[in-house]
mmCIF file of C-alpha atoms in Angstrom:
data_model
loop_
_atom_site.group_PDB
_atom_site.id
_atom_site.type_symbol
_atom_site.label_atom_id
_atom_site.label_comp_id
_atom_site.label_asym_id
_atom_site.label_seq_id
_atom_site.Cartn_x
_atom_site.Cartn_y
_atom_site.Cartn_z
ATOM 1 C CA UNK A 1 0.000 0.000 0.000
ATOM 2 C CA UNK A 2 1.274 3.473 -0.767
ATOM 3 C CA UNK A 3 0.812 6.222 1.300
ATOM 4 C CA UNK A 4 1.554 9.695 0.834
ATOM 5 C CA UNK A 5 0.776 13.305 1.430
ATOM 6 C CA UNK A 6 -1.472 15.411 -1.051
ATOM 7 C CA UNK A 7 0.573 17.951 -3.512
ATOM 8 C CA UNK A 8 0.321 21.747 -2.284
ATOM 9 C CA UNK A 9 -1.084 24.125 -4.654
ATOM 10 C CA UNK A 10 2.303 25.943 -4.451
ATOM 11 C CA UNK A 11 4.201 22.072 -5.820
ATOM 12 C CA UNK A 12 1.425 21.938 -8.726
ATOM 13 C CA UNK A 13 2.022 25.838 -9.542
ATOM 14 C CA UNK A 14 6.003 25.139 -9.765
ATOM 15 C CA UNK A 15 5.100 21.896 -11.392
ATOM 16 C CA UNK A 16 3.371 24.219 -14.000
ATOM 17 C CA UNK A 17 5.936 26.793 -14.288
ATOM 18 C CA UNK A 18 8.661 23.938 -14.942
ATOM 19 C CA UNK A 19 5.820 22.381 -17.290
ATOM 20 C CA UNK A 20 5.839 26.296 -19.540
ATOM 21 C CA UNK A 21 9.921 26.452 -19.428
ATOM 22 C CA UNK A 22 10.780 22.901 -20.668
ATOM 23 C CA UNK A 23 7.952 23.871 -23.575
ATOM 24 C CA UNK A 24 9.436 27.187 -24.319
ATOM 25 C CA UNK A 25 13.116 25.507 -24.477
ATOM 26 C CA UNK A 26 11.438 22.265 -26.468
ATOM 27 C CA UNK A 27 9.043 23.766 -28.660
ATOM 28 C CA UNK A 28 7.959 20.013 -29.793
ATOM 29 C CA UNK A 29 6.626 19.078 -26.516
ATOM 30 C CA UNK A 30 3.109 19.957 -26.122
ATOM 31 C CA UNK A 31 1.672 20.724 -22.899
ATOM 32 C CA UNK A 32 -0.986 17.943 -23.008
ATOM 33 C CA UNK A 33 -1.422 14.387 -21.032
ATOM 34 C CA UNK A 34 -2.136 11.329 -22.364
ATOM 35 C CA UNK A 35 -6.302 10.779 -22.457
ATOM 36 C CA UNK A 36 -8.595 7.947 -22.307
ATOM 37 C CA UNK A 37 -11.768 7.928 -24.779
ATOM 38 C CA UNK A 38 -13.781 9.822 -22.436
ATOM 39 C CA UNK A 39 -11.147 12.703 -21.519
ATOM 40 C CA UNK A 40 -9.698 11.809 -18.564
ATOM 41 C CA UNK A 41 -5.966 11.124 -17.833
ATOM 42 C CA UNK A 42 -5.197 7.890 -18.417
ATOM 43 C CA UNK A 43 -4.229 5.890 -15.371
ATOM 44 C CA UNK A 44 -2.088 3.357 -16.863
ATOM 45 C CA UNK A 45 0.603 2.339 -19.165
ATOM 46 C CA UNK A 46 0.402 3.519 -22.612
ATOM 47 C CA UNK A 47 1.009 0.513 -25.157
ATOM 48 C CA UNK A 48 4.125 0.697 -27.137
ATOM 49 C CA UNK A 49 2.191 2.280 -30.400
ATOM 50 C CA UNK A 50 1.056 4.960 -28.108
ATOM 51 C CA UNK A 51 4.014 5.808 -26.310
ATOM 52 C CA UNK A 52 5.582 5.998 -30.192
ATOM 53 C CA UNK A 53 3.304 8.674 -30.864
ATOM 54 C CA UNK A 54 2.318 10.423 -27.930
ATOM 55 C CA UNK A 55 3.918 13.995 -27.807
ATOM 56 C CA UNK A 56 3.816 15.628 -23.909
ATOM 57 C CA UNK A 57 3.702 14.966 -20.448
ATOM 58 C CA UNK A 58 3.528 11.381 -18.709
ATOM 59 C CA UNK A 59 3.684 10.507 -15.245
ATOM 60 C CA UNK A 60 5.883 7.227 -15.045
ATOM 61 C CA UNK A 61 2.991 5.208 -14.481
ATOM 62 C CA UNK A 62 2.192 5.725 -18.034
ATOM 63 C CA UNK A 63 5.406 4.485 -18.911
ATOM 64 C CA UNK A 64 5.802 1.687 -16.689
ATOM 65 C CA UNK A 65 3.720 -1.332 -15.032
ATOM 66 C CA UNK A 66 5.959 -1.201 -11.889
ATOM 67 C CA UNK A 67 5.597 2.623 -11.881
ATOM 68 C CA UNK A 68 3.454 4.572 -9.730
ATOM 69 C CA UNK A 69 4.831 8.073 -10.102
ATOM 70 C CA UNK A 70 4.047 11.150 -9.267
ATOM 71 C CA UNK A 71 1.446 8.490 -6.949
ATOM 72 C CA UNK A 72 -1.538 8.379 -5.610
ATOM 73 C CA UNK A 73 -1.876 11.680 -4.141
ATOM 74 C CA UNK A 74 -0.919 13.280 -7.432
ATOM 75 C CA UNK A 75 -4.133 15.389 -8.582
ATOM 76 C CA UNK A 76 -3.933 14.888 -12.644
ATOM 77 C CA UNK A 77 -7.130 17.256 -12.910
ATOM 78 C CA UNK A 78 -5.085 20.051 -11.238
ATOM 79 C CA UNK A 79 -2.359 20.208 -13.899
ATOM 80 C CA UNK A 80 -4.579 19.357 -17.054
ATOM 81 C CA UNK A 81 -6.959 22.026 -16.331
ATOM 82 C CA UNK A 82 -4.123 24.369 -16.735
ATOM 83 C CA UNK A 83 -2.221 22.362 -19.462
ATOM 84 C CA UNK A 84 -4.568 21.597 -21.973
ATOM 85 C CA UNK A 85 -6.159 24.926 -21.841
#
């Protein structure tokens, strides 16, 4: 079982300032997550195909199976809001 503390809404605002810069300096990564059908962040691994073409942010949980970064306390709908906007 994992346990941790929730993200402050200063971490997800430096998160998001760190998220702008490495855009502005890579101007190939878009500042989108990967999706399910219905819109929300996907919660597990993308397959190989869609790693290959997704362009943006992942957590490592959408990387790797024995991944659960940035964990369970991480609040995806914090940092899309802003992202995908």
């Amino acid at each position: 079982e994992l346990v941790q503390y929730d993200y402050t809404a200063e971490q997800y605002r430096a998160l998001w300032f760190l998220c702008l810069g490495l855009s502005r300096l890579f101007p190939r990564l878009p500042l989108t997550v990967p999706r399910d059908a219905r819109g929300l962040v996907r919660e597990r691994v993308l397959s190989d195909a869609e790693f290959q073409r997704f362009r943006g942010i992942l957590g490592h949980h959408h990387v790797s199976a024995e991944k659960t970064d940035p964990g369970p306390a991480f609040d995806w709908s914090a940092l899309p809001a802003q992202v995908d906007a």
